[in-house]
PDB file of C-alpha atoms in Angstrom:
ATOM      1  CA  UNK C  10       9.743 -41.014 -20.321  1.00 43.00           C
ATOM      2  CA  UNK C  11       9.305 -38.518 -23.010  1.00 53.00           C
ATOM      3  CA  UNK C  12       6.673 -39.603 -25.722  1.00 65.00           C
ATOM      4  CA  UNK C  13       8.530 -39.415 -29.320  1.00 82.00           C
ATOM      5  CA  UNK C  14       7.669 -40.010 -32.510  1.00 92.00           C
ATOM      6  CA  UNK C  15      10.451 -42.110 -33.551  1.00 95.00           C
ATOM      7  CA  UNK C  16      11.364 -46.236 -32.183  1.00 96.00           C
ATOM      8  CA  UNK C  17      15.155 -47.179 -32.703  1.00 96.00           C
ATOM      9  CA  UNK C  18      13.872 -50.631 -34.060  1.00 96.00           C
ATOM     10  CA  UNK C  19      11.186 -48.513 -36.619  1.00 97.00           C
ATOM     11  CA  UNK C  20      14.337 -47.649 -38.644  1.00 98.00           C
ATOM     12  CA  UNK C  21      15.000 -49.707 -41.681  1.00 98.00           C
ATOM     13  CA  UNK C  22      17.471 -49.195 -45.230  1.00 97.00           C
ATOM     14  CA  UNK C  23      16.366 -51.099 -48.020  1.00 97.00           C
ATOM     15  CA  UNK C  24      18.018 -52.665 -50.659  1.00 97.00           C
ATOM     16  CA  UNK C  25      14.754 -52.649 -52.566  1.00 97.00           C
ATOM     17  CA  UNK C  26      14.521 -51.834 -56.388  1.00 96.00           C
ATOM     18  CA  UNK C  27      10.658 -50.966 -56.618  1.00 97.00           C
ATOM     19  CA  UNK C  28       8.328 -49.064 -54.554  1.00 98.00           C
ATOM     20  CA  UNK C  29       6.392 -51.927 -53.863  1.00 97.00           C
ATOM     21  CA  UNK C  30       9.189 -54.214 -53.113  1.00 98.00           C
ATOM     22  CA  UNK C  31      10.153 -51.487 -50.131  1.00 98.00           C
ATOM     23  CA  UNK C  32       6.753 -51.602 -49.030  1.00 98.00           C
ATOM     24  CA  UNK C  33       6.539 -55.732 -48.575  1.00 98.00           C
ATOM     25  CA  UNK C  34      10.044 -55.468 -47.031  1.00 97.00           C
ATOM     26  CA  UNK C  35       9.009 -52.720 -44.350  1.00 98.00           C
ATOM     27  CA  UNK C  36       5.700 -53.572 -44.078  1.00 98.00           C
ATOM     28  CA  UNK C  37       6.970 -57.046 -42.965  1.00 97.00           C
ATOM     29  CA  UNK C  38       8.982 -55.644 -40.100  1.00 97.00           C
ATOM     30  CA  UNK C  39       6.708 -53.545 -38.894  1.00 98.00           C
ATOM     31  CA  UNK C  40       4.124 -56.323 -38.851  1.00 98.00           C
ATOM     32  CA  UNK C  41       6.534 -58.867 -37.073  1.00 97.00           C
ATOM     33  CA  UNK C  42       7.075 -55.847 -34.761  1.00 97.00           C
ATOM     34  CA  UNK C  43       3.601 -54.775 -34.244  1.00 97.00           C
ATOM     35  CA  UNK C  44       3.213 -51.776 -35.154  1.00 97.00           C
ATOM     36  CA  UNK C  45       1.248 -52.492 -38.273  1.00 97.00           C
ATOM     37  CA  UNK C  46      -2.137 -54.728 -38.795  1.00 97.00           C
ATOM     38  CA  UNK C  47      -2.434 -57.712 -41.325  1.00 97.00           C
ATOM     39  CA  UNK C  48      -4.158 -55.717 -44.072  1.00 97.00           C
ATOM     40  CA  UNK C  49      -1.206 -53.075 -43.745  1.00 97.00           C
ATOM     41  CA  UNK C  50       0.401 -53.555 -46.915  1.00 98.00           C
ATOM     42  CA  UNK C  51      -2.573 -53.997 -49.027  1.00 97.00           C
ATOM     43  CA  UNK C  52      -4.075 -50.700 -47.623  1.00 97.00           C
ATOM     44  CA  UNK C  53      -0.650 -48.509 -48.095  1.00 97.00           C
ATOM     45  CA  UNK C  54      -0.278 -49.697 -51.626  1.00 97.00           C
ATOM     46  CA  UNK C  55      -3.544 -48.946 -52.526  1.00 97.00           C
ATOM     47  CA  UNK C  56      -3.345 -45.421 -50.561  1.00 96.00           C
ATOM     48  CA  UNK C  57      -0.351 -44.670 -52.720  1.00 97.00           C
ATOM     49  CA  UNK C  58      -1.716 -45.727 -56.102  1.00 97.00           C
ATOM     50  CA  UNK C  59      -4.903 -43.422 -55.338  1.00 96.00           C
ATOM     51  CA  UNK C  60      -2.760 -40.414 -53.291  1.00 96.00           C
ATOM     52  CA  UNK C  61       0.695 -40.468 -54.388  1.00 97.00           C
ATOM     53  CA  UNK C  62       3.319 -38.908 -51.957  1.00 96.00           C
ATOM     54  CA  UNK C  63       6.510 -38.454 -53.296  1.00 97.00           C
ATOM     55  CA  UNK C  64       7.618 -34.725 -52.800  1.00 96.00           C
ATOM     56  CA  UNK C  65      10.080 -32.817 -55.359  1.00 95.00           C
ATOM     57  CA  UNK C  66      12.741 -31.022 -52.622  1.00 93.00           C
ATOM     58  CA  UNK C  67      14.334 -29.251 -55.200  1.00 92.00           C
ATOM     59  CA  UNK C  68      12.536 -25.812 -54.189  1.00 91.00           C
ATOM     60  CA  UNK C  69      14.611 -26.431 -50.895  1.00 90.00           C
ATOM     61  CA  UNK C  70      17.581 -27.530 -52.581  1.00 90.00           C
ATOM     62  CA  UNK C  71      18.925 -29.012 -55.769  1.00 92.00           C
ATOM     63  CA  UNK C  72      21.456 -30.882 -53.534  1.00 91.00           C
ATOM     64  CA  UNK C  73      18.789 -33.145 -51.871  1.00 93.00           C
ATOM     65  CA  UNK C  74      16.957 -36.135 -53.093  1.00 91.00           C
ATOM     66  CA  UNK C  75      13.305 -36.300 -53.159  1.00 96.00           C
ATOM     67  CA  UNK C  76      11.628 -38.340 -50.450  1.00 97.00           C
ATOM     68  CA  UNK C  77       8.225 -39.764 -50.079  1.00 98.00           C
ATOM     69  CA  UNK C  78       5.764 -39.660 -46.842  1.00 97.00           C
ATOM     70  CA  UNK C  79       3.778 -42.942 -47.339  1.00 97.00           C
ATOM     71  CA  UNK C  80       0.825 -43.313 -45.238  1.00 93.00           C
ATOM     72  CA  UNK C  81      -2.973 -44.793 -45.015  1.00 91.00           C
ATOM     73  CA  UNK C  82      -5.503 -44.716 -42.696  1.00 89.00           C
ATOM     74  CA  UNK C  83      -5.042 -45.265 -38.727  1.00 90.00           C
ATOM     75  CA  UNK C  84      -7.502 -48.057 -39.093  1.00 93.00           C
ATOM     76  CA  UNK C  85      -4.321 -50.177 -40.372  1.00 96.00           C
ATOM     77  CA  UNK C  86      -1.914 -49.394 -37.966  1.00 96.00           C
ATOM     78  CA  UNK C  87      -1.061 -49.785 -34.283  1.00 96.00           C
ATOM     79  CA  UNK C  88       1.469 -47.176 -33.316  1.00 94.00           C
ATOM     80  CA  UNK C  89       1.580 -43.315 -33.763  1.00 93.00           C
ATOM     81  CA  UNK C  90       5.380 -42.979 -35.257  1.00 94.00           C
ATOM     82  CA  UNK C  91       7.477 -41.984 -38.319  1.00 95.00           C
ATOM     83  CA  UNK C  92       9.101 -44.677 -39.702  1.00 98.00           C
ATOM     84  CA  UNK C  93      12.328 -43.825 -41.443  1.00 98.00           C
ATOM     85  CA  UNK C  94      13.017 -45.374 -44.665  1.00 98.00           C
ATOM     86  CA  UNK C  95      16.321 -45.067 -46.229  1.00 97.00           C
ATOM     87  CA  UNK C  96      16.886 -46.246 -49.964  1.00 97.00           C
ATOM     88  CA  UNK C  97      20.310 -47.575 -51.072  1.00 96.00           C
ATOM     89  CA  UNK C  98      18.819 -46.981 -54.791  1.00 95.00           C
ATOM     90  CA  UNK C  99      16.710 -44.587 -56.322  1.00 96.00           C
ATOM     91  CA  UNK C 100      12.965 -45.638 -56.371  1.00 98.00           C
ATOM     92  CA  UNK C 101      10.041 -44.256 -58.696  1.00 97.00           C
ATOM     93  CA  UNK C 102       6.953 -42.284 -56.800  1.00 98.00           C
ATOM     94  CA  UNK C 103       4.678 -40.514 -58.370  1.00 97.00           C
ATOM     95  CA  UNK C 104       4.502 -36.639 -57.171  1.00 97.00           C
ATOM     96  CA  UNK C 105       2.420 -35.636 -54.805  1.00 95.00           C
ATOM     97  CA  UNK C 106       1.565 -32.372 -56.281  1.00 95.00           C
ATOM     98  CA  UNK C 107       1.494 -33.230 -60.121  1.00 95.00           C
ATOM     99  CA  UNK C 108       0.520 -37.317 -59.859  1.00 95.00           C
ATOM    100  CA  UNK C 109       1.193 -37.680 -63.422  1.00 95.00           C
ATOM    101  CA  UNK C 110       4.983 -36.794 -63.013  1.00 96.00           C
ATOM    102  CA  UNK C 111       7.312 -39.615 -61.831  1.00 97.00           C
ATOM    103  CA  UNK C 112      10.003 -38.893 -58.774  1.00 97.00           C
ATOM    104  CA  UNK C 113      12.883 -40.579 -58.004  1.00 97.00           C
ATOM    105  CA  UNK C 114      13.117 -40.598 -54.050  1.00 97.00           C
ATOM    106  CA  UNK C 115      16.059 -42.008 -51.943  1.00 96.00           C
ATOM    107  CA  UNK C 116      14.555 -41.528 -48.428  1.00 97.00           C
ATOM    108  CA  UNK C 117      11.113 -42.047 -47.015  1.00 98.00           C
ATOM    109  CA  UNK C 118       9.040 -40.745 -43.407  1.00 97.00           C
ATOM    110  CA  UNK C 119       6.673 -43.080 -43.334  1.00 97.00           C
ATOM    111  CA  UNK C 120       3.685 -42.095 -41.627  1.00 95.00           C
ATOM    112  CA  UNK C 121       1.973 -44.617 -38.837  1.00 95.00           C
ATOM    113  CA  UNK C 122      -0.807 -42.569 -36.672  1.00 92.00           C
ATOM    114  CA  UNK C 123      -3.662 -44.582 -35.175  1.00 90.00           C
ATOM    115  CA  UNK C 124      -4.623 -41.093 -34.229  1.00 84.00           C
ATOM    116  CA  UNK C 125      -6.965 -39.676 -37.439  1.00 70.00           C
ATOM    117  CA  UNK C 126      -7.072 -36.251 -36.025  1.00 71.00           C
ATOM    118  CA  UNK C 127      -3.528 -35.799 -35.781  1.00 66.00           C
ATOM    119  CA  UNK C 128      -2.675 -37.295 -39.502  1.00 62.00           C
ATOM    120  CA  UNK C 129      -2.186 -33.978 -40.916  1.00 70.00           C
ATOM    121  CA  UNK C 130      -0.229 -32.604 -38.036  1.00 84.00           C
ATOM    122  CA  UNK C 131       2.852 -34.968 -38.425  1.00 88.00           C
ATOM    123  CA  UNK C 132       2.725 -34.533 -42.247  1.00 87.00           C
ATOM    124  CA  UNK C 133       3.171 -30.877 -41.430  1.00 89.00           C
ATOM    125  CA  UNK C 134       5.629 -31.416 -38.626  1.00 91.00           C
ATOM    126  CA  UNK C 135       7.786 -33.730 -40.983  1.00 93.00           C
ATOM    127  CA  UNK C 136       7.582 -30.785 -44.110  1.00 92.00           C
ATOM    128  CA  UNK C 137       8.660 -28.234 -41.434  1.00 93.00           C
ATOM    129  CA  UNK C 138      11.708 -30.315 -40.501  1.00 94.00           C
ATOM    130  CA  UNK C 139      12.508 -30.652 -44.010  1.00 94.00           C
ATOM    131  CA  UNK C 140      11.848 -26.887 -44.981  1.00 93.00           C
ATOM    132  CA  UNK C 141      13.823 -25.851 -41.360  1.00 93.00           C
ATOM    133  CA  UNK C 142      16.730 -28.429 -41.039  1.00 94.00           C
ATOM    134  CA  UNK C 143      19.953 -27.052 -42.976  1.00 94.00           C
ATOM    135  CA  UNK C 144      21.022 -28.698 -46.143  1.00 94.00           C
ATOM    136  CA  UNK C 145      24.258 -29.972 -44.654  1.00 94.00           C
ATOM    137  CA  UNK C 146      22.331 -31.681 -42.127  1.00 94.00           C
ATOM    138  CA  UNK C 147      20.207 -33.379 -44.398  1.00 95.00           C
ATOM    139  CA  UNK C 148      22.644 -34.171 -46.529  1.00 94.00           C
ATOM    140  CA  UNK C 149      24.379 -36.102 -43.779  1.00 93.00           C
ATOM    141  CA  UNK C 150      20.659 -38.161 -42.569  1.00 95.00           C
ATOM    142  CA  UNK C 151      19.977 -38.910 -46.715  1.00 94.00           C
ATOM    143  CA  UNK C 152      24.014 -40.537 -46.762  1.00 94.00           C
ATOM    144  CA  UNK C 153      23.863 -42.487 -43.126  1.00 95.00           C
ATOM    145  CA  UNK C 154      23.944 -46.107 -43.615  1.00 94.00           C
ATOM    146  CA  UNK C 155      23.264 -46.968 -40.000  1.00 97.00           C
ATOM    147  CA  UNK C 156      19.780 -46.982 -38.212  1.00 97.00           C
ATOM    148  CA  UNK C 157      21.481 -46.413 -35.559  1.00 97.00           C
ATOM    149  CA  UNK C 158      22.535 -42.470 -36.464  1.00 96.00           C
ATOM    150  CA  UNK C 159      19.344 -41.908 -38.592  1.00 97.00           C
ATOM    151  CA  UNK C 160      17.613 -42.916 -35.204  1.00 96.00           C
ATOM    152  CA  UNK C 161      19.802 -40.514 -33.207  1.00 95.00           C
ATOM    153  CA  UNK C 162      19.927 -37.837 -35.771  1.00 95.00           C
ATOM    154  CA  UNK C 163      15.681 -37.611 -35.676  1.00 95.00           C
ATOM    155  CA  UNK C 164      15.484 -37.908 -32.080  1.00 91.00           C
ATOM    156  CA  UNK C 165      17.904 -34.572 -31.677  1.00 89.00           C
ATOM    157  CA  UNK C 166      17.057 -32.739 -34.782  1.00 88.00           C
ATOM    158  CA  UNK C 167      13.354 -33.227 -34.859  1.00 89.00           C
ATOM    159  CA  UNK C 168      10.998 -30.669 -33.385  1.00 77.00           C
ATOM    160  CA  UNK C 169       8.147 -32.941 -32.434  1.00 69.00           C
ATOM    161  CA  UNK C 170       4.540 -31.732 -31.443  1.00 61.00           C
ATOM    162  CA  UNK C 171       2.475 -34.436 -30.402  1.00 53.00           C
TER     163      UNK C 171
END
């Protein structure tokens, strides 16, 4: 069976008004799912406070909304995947790049890699999907409001290295 980043029940849309408020409610699945540690949630929100992650996609389009690649340390975490996140409302991150500016994001990758030498490698493998997957395409993962298809759509689309 071929090893993949991605688990069809590691897929989740959130209703969720704050960024916190998505953590708790993913965090909580992935806990009850085990892919996650106890101390999950405590870690990630501090990780994100100190290292923010949202990521301004306007220099690949304008037509996109920003995501965010939450992470922490492999310590927390039982599972080497992406979890995808999609937001049925706009939620604040700061920016990655400039910390001080706030983002509004409507779709996260979170990162789960109890692998420390390979953290870096799925952050880049998830920017060159972004940078390399056409707009349209995008467009049509950052509307779905199934698991289902976002599931499907990563598993095909994805060019994984791992």
């Amino acid at each position: 069976m071929k090893k993949t980043l991605f688990a069809p029940d590691a897929v989740f849309i959130s209703k969720e008004t704050s960024r916190d408020a998505v953590f708790e409610d993913v965090a909580r699945q992935l806990l009850q799912a085990g892919y996650v540690k106890d101390d999950f949630l405590c870690n990630l929100k501090e990780r994100e406070n100190n290292y923010p992650t949202g990521i301004d996609i306007t220099p690949i389009s304008t037509e996109l909304a920003n995501v965010a690649i939450p992470h922490t340390e492999g310590e927390f975490v039982n599972a080497r995947l992406i979890v995808p996140v999609k937001l049925t409302q706009e939620v604040t991150f700061k920016n990655m790049i400039l910390p001080d500016e706030e983002l509004s994001v409507k779709f996260l990758f979170m990162i789960l890699n109890n692998d420390p030498e390979g953290q870096a490698n799925v952050l880049a493998q998830i920017m060159d999907f972004l940078s390399q997957t056409p707009v349209a395409d995008l467009q049509q993962l950052f509307a779905s409001e199934d698991t289902t298809a976002i599931y499907q759509f990563l598993a095909t689309h994805f060019k994984e290295d791992i």
